């Protein structure tokens, strides 16, 4: 399983950092990613970091503002969110796909989901 932390309330233009503890997994074999879901909307892919080469990919909506990284020693993946906007308000989910063959994680291929953490950005 994977467990997120770090959500909360931020003002527009502010920052938050999400963490995802994946210590129960063979971390180096999983592509780790982040999704978000706003009320009434579908779950949206945000970012992922590859198990093979640490390459990263971002949705256009967050490119240049969010940064994904991972600490192998801690089996933890992070999402640094800067320049937050009210439209970033959503529940954020950590996702893990075993030995993914593509950069972008498709929801149907996710092996483990976190429970979600709320991020609220006020204007």
Tab-separated table of N, CA and C in Angstrom:
chain	number	residue	atom	x	y	z
A	1	UNK	N	0.841	-1.181	0.000
A	1	UNK	CA	0.000	0.000	0.000
A	1	UNK	C	0.884	1.242	0.000
A	2	UNK	N	0.256	2.370	-0.316
A	2	UNK	CA	0.964	3.651	-0.301
A	2	UNK	C	0.140	4.619	0.520
A	3	UNK	N	0.831	5.515	1.223
A	3	UNK	CA	0.156	6.423	2.150
A	3	UNK	C	0.633	7.840	1.914
A	4	UNK	N	-0.347	8.731	1.569
A	4	UNK	CA	0.002	10.127	1.332
A	4	UNK	C	-0.040	10.935	2.620
A	5	UNK	N	0.666	12.035	2.583
A	5	UNK	CA	0.592	13.024	3.654
A	5	UNK	C	0.985	14.367	3.071
A	6	UNK	N	0.662	15.429	3.811
A	6	UNK	CA	1.132	16.748	3.419
A	6	UNK	C	0.110	17.658	2.802
A	7	UNK	N	-1.111	17.204	2.635
A	7	UNK	CA	-2.128	18.080	2.101
A	7	UNK	C	-2.507	19.156	3.100
A	8	UNK	N	-3.365	20.058	2.670
A	8	UNK	CA	-3.803	21.111	3.569
A	8	UNK	C	-4.313	22.308	2.802
A	9	UNK	N	-4.288	23.425	3.486
A	9	UNK	CA	-4.802	24.673	2.940
A	9	UNK	C	-3.643	25.593	2.597
A	10	UNK	N	-3.705	26.194	1.416
A	10	UNK	CA	-2.697	27.163	0.996
A	10	UNK	C	-3.397	28.319	0.297
A	11	UNK	N	-2.740	29.431	0.287
A	11	UNK	CA	-3.237	30.574	-0.463
A	11	UNK	C	-2.735	30.507	-1.895
A	12	UNK	N	-3.442	31.138	-2.775
A	12	UNK	CA	-2.997	31.209	-4.164
A	12	UNK	C	-1.595	31.814	-4.208
A	13	UNK	N	-0.739	31.159	-4.995
A	13	UNK	CA	0.647	31.579	-5.079
A	13	UNK	C	1.556	30.898	-4.084
A	14	UNK	N	0.957	30.176	-3.159
A	14	UNK	CA	1.732	29.492	-2.130
A	14	UNK	C	2.207	28.133	-2.574
A	15	UNK	N	2.748	27.388	-1.605
A	15	UNK	CA	3.349	26.083	-1.884
A	15	UNK	C	2.898	25.051	-0.862
A	16	UNK	N	2.891	23.818	-1.307
A	16	UNK	CA	2.689	22.658	-0.440
A	16	UNK	C	3.555	21.536	-0.979
A	17	UNK	N	3.932	20.620	-0.094
A	17	UNK	CA	4.646	19.430	-0.542
A	17	UNK	C	3.903	18.198	-0.042
A	18	UNK	N	3.586	17.340	-0.977
A	18	UNK	CA	2.960	16.064	-0.648
A	18	UNK	C	4.023	14.974	-0.595
A	19	UNK	N	3.804	14.041	0.297
A	19	UNK	CA	4.690	12.880	0.409
A	19	UNK	C	3.866	11.617	0.253
A	20	UNK	N	4.502	10.587	-0.244
A	20	UNK	CA	3.850	9.289	-0.379
A	20	UNK	C	4.825	8.212	0.076
A	21	UNK	N	4.469	7.572	1.149
A	21	UNK	CA	5.289	6.504	1.725
A	21	UNK	C	4.920	5.194	1.050
A	22	UNK	N	5.893	4.604	0.376
A	22	UNK	CA	5.651	3.335	-0.317
A	22	UNK	C	6.585	2.261	0.217
A	23	UNK	N	6.875	2.312	1.503
A	23	UNK	CA	7.881	1.427	2.075
A	23	UNK	C	7.466	-0.048	2.109
A	24	UNK	N	6.204	-0.326	1.902
A	24	UNK	CA	5.784	-1.733	1.862
A	24	UNK	C	5.988	-2.361	0.495
A	25	UNK	N	6.377	-1.540	-0.481
A	25	UNK	CA	6.570	-2.041	-1.840
A	25	UNK	C	8.059	-2.228	-2.140
A	26	UNK	N	8.331	-2.980	-3.203
A	26	UNK	CA	9.687	-3.025	-3.753
A	26	UNK	C	9.846	-1.758	-4.575
A	27	UNK	N	10.155	-0.677	-3.887
A	27	UNK	CA	10.021	0.673	-4.417
A	27	UNK	C	10.720	0.866	-5.757
A	28	UNK	N	11.901	0.297	-5.909
A	28	UNK	CA	12.694	0.542	-7.123
A	28	UNK	C	12.069	-0.088	-8.353
A	29	UNK	N	11.054	-0.907	-8.189
A	29	UNK	CA	10.401	-1.543	-9.330
A	29	UNK	C	9.081	-0.873	-9.688
A	30	UNK	N	8.754	0.211	-9.016
A	30	UNK	CA	7.479	0.874	-9.271
A	30	UNK	C	7.679	2.269	-9.851
A	31	UNK	N	6.950	2.540	-10.924
A	31	UNK	CA	6.761	3.923	-11.343
A	31	UNK	C	5.743	4.536	-10.388
A	32	UNK	N	6.101	5.673	-9.842
A	32	UNK	CA	5.244	6.342	-8.870
A	32	UNK	C	4.655	7.600	-9.485
A	33	UNK	N	3.413	7.858	-9.150
A	33	UNK	CA	2.772	9.020	-9.741
A	33	UNK	C	1.755	9.661	-8.819
A	34	UNK	N	1.232	10.758	-9.319
A	34	UNK	CA	0.211	11.505	-8.595
A	34	UNK	C	-0.958	11.795	-9.528
A	35	UNK	N	-2.148	11.650	-8.980
A	35	UNK	CA	-3.390	12.016	-9.640
A	35	UNK	C	-4.131	12.974	-8.717
A	36	UNK	N	-5.127	13.632	-9.263
A	36	UNK	CA	-6.004	14.448	-8.428
A	36	UNK	C	-7.434	14.352	-8.958
A	37	UNK	N	-8.358	14.596	-8.039
A	37	UNK	CA	-9.767	14.549	-8.405
A	37	UNK	C	-10.496	15.662	-7.690
A	38	UNK	N	-11.076	16.547	-8.475
A	38	UNK	CA	-11.891	17.627	-7.931
A	38	UNK	C	-13.345	17.162	-7.904
A	39	UNK	N	-14.168	17.770	-7.083
A	39	UNK	CA	-15.574	17.349	-6.987
A	39	UNK	C	-16.269	17.395	-8.341
A	40	UNK	N	-16.931	16.305	-8.671
A	40	UNK	CA	-17.689	16.240	-9.911
A	40	UNK	C	-16.849	16.018	-11.148
A	41	UNK	N	-15.548	15.798	-10.958
A	41	UNK	CA	-14.670	15.607	-12.105
A	41	UNK	C	-14.000	14.238	-12.047
A	42	UNK	N	-13.480	13.825	-13.192
A	42	UNK	CA	-12.761	12.556	-13.240
A	42	UNK	C	-11.370	12.712	-12.620
A	43	UNK	N	-10.833	11.574	-12.222
A	43	UNK	CA	-9.477	11.575	-11.687
A	43	UNK	C	-8.511	11.935	-12.814
A	44	UNK	N	-7.603	12.853	-12.518
A	44	UNK	CA	-6.717	13.434	-13.530
A	44	UNK	C	-5.268	13.077	-13.226
A	45	UNK	N	-4.548	12.610	-14.214
A	45	UNK	CA	-3.121	12.358	-14.066
A	45	UNK	C	-2.374	13.675	-13.924
A	46	UNK	N	-1.442	13.718	-12.945
A	46	UNK	CA	-0.664	14.919	-12.699
A	46	UNK	C	0.804	14.734	-13.073
A	47	UNK	N	1.409	13.693	-12.565
A	47	UNK	CA	2.846	13.533	-12.758
A	47	UNK	C	3.262	12.112	-12.420
A	48	UNK	N	4.401	11.696	-12.973
A	48	UNK	CA	4.953	10.379	-12.643
A	48	UNK	C	6.469	10.422	-12.770
A	49	UNK	N	7.102	9.500	-12.039
A	49	UNK	CA	8.555	9.342	-12.105
A	49	UNK	C	8.848	7.869	-12.342
A	50	UNK	N	9.665	7.632	-13.345
A	50	UNK	CA	9.871	6.268	-13.828
A	50	UNK	C	10.772	5.449	-12.910
A	51	UNK	N	10.426	4.172	-12.761
A	51	UNK	CA	11.245	3.264	-11.983
A	51	UNK	C	12.561	2.953	-12.692
A	52	UNK	N	12.568	3.076	-14.037
A	52	UNK	CA	13.734	2.657	-14.803
A	52	UNK	C	14.851	3.680	-14.776
A	53	UNK	N	14.493	4.958	-14.988
A	53	UNK	CA	15.533	5.961	-15.212
A	53	UNK	C	15.269	7.289	-14.528
A	54	UNK	N	14.285	7.314	-13.635
A	54	UNK	CA	13.929	8.540	-12.923
A	54	UNK	C	13.414	9.641	-13.831
A	55	UNK	N	13.086	9.322	-15.057
A	55	UNK	CA	12.520	10.346	-15.928
A	55	UNK	C	11.146	10.750	-15.400
A	56	UNK	N	10.789	11.994	-15.654
A	56	UNK	CA	9.538	12.527	-15.119
A	56	UNK	C	8.645	13.039	-16.247
A	57	UNK	N	7.372	13.069	-15.949
A	57	UNK	CA	6.397	13.581	-16.905
A	57	UNK	C	5.337	14.338	-16.117
A	58	UNK	N	4.789	15.388	-16.724
A	58	UNK	CA	3.812	16.239	-16.057
A	58	UNK	C	2.643	16.537	-16.980
A	59	UNK	N	1.483	16.703	-16.384
A	59	UNK	CA	0.350	17.231	-17.116
A	59	UNK	C	0.621	18.691	-17.440
A	60	UNK	N	0.056	19.140	-18.551
A	60	UNK	CA	0.270	20.529	-18.964
A	60	UNK	C	-0.212	21.513	-17.899
A	61	UNK	N	-1.238	21.134	-17.184
A	61	UNK	CA	-1.844	22.037	-16.210
A	61	UNK	C	-0.915	22.345	-15.030
A	62	UNK	N	0.111	21.513	-14.818
A	62	UNK	CA	0.993	21.722	-13.667
A	62	UNK	C	2.451	21.894	-14.067
A	63	UNK	N	2.743	21.753	-15.332
A	63	UNK	CA	4.134	21.831	-15.797
A	63	UNK	C	4.737	23.190	-15.448
A	64	UNK	N	5.940	23.132	-14.900
A	64	UNK	CA	6.610	24.359	-14.499
A	64	UNK	C	6.276	24.823	-13.095
A	65	UNK	N	5.255	24.242	-12.485
A	65	UNK	CA	4.849	24.625	-11.125
A	65	UNK	C	5.048	23.484	-10.127
A	66	UNK	N	4.840	22.264	-10.579
A	66	UNK	CA	4.949	21.095	-9.713
A	66	UNK	C	6.215	20.321	-10.075
A	67	UNK	N	6.807	19.695	-9.066
A	67	UNK	CA	7.997	18.875	-9.276
A	67	UNK	C	7.852	17.563	-8.518
A	68	UNK	N	8.019	16.470	-9.244
A	68	UNK	CA	7.979	15.149	-8.608
A	68	UNK	C	9.407	14.675	-8.385
A	69	UNK	N	9.615	14.000	-7.277
A	69	UNK	CA	10.934	13.436	-6.995
A	69	UNK	C	10.743	12.210	-6.112
A	70	UNK	N	11.814	11.442	-5.982
A	70	UNK	CA	11.714	10.293	-5.098
A	70	UNK	C	13.015	10.099	-4.340
A	71	UNK	N	12.886	9.568	-3.151
A	71	UNK	CA	14.017	9.217	-2.296
A	71	UNK	C	13.983	7.700	-2.130
A	72	UNK	N	14.885	7.027	-2.832
A	72	UNK	CA	14.869	5.565	-2.806
A	72	UNK	C	15.161	5.034	-1.406
A	73	UNK	N	16.069	5.694	-0.703
A	73	UNK	CA	16.428	5.230	0.640
A	73	UNK	C	15.235	5.261	1.584
A	74	UNK	N	14.324	6.195	1.360
A	74	UNK	CA	13.137	6.316	2.209
A	74	UNK	C	11.885	5.716	1.573
A	75	UNK	N	12.022	5.183	0.363
A	75	UNK	CA	10.865	4.633	-0.359
A	75	UNK	C	9.714	5.628	-0.383
A	76	UNK	N	10.042	6.861	-0.670
A	76	UNK	CA	9.066	7.935	-0.626
A	76	UNK	C	9.139	8.756	-1.913
A	77	UNK	N	7.983	9.126	-2.386
A	77	UNK	CA	7.891	10.020	-3.535
A	77	UNK	C	7.243	11.319	-3.063
A	78	UNK	N	7.680	12.409	-3.651
A	78	UNK	CA	7.228	13.730	-3.252
A	78	UNK	C	6.607	14.466	-4.437
A	79	UNK	N	5.719	15.370	-4.130
A	79	UNK	CA	5.200	16.296	-5.122
A	79	UNK	C	5.291	17.701	-4.519
A	80	UNK	N	6.250	18.457	-5.011
A	80	UNK	CA	6.392	19.844	-4.597
A	80	UNK	C	5.500	20.697	-5.476
A	81	UNK	N	4.586	21.403	-4.845
A	81	UNK	CA	3.604	22.197	-5.590
A	81	UNK	C	3.832	23.675	-5.269
A	82	UNK	N	4.244	24.410	-6.277
A	82	UNK	CA	4.489	25.849	-6.135
A	82	UNK	C	3.502	26.635	-6.986
A	83	UNK	N	3.437	27.912	-6.721
A	83	UNK	CA	2.548	28.807	-7.481
A	83	UNK	C	1.144	28.227	-7.569
A	84	UNK	N	0.642	27.792	-6.452
A	84	UNK	CA	-0.661	27.134	-6.421
A	84	UNK	C	-1.769	28.066	-6.863
A	85	UNK	N	-2.763	27.467	-7.509
A	85	UNK	CA	-3.923	28.192	-8.006
A	85	UNK	C	-5.178	27.583	-7.387
A	86	UNK	N	-6.249	28.350	-7.296
A	86	UNK	CA	-7.504	27.777	-6.767
A	86	UNK	C	-7.948	26.536	-7.541
A	87	UNK	N	-7.659	26.483	-8.814
A	87	UNK	CA	-8.062	25.317	-9.617
A	87	UNK	C	-7.235	24.074	-9.310
A	88	UNK	N	-6.209	24.205	-8.492
A	88	UNK	CA	-5.464	23.030	-8.034
A	88	UNK	C	-6.179	22.326	-6.871
A	89	UNK	N	-7.237	22.921	-6.375
A	89	UNK	CA	-7.981	22.321	-5.270
A	89	UNK	C	-8.568	20.981	-5.691
A	90	UNK	N	-8.235	19.947	-4.937
A	90	UNK	CA	-8.671	18.588	-5.270
A	90	UNK	C	-8.179	17.651	-4.176
A	91	UNK	N	-8.638	16.425	-4.255
A	91	UNK	CA	-8.016	15.347	-3.484
A	91	UNK	C	-6.900	14.771	-4.342
A	92	UNK	N	-5.726	14.681	-3.750
A	92	UNK	CA	-4.546	14.187	-4.463
A	92	UNK	C	-4.260	12.752	-4.040
A	93	UNK	N	-4.015	11.915	-5.035
A	93	UNK	CA	-3.781	10.494	-4.800
A	93	UNK	C	-2.407	10.086	-5.298
A	94	UNK	N	-1.738	9.330	-4.490
A	94	UNK	CA	-0.496	8.692	-4.899
A	94	UNK	C	-0.843	7.378	-5.589
A	95	UNK	N	-0.056	7.022	-6.601
A	95	UNK	CA	-0.312	5.796	-7.356
A	95	UNK	C	1.000	5.093	-7.645
A	96	UNK	N	0.924	3.773	-7.700
A	96	UNK	CA	2.112	2.965	-7.991
A	96	UNK	C	1.778	1.931	-9.055
A	97	UNK	N	2.611	1.880	-10.076
A	97	UNK	CA	2.451	0.881	-11.134
A	97	UNK	C	3.737	0.071	-11.221
A	98	UNK	N	3.599	-1.236	-11.147
A	98	UNK	CA	4.756	-2.134	-11.131
A	98	UNK	C	5.404	-2.217	-12.498
A	99	UNK	N	6.667	-1.867	-12.575
A	99	UNK	CA	7.472	-1.978	-13.790
A	99	UNK	C	6.741	-1.414	-14.999
A	100	UNK	N	6.263	-0.185	-14.860
A	100	UNK	CA	5.523	0.459	-15.944
A	100	UNK	C	6.382	0.568	-17.203
A	101	UNK	N	5.720	0.407	-18.344
A	101	UNK	CA	6.422	0.481	-19.621
A	101	UNK	C	6.220	1.819	-20.312
A	102	UNK	N	5.370	2.664	-19.756
A	102	UNK	CA	5.171	4.000	-20.302
A	102	UNK	C	5.371	5.026	-19.195
A	103	UNK	N	5.632	6.271	-19.617
A	103	UNK	CA	5.860	7.311	-18.620
A	103	UNK	C	4.579	7.681	-17.889
A	104	UNK	N	3.509	7.859	-18.646
A	104	UNK	CA	2.240	8.255	-18.054
A	104	UNK	C	1.545	7.031	-17.491
A	105	UNK	N	1.080	7.141	-16.270
A	105	UNK	CA	0.354	6.049	-15.636
A	105	UNK	C	-1.110	6.151	-16.010
A	106	UNK	N	-1.665	5.069	-16.512
A	106	UNK	CA	-3.105	5.007	-16.749
A	106	UNK	C	-3.789	4.464	-15.509
A	107	UNK	N	-4.918	5.050	-15.114
A	107	UNK	CA	-5.590	4.580	-13.888
A	107	UNK	C	-5.855	3.081	-13.883
A	108	UNK	N	-6.141	2.515	-15.042
A	108	UNK	CA	-6.476	1.079	-15.106
A	108	UNK	C	-5.258	0.206	-14.830
A	109	UNK	N	-4.063	0.787	-14.898
A	109	UNK	CA	-2.845	-0.013	-14.669
A	109	UNK	C	-2.259	0.208	-13.276
A	110	UNK	N	-2.876	1.043	-12.494
A	110	UNK	CA	-2.356	1.303	-11.150
A	110	UNK	C	-2.515	0.066	-10.277
A	111	UNK	N	-1.434	-0.301	-9.629
A	111	UNK	CA	-1.475	-1.464	-8.731
A	111	UNK	C	-1.871	-1.074	-7.310
A	112	UNK	N	-1.455	0.105	-6.908
A	112	UNK	CA	-1.776	0.571	-5.556
A	112	UNK	C	-2.143	2.057	-5.602
A	113	UNK	N	-3.226	2.371	-4.923
A	113	UNK	CA	-3.658	3.746	-4.734
A	113	UNK	C	-3.517	4.114	-3.262
A	114	UNK	N	-3.174	5.378	-3.018
A	114	UNK	CA	-3.261	5.886	-1.669
A	114	UNK	C	-4.694	6.266	-1.333
A	115	UNK	N	-4.884	6.666	-0.102
A	115	UNK	CA	-6.225	6.987	0.361
A	115	UNK	C	-6.646	8.405	-0.027
A	116	UNK	N	-5.701	9.198	-0.452
A	116	UNK	CA	-5.996	10.557	-0.876
A	116	UNK	C	-5.732	11.574	0.218
A	117	UNK	N	-5.322	12.757	-0.189
A	117	UNK	CA	-5.109	13.859	0.748
A	117	UNK	C	-5.649	15.134	0.116
A	118	UNK	N	-6.393	15.885	0.904
A	118	UNK	CA	-7.066	17.083	0.389
A	118	UNK	C	-6.097	18.246	0.285
A	119	UNK	N	-6.145	18.904	-0.858
A	119	UNK	CA	-5.413	20.162	-1.066
A	119	UNK	C	-6.443	21.223	-1.420
A	120	UNK	N	-6.451	22.287	-0.660
A	120	UNK	CA	-7.381	23.386	-0.890
A	120	UNK	C	-6.589	24.677	-1.051
A	121	UNK	N	-6.831	25.349	-2.163
A	121	UNK	CA	-6.118	26.595	-2.439
A	121	UNK	C	-7.133	27.733	-2.461
A	122	UNK	N	-6.943	28.683	-1.597
A	122	UNK	CA	-7.862	29.816	-1.521
A	122	UNK	C	-7.344	30.986	-2.350
A	123	UNK	N	-8.292	31.737	-2.867
A	123	UNK	CA	-7.910	32.877	-3.724
A	123	UNK	C	-7.691	34.137	-2.895
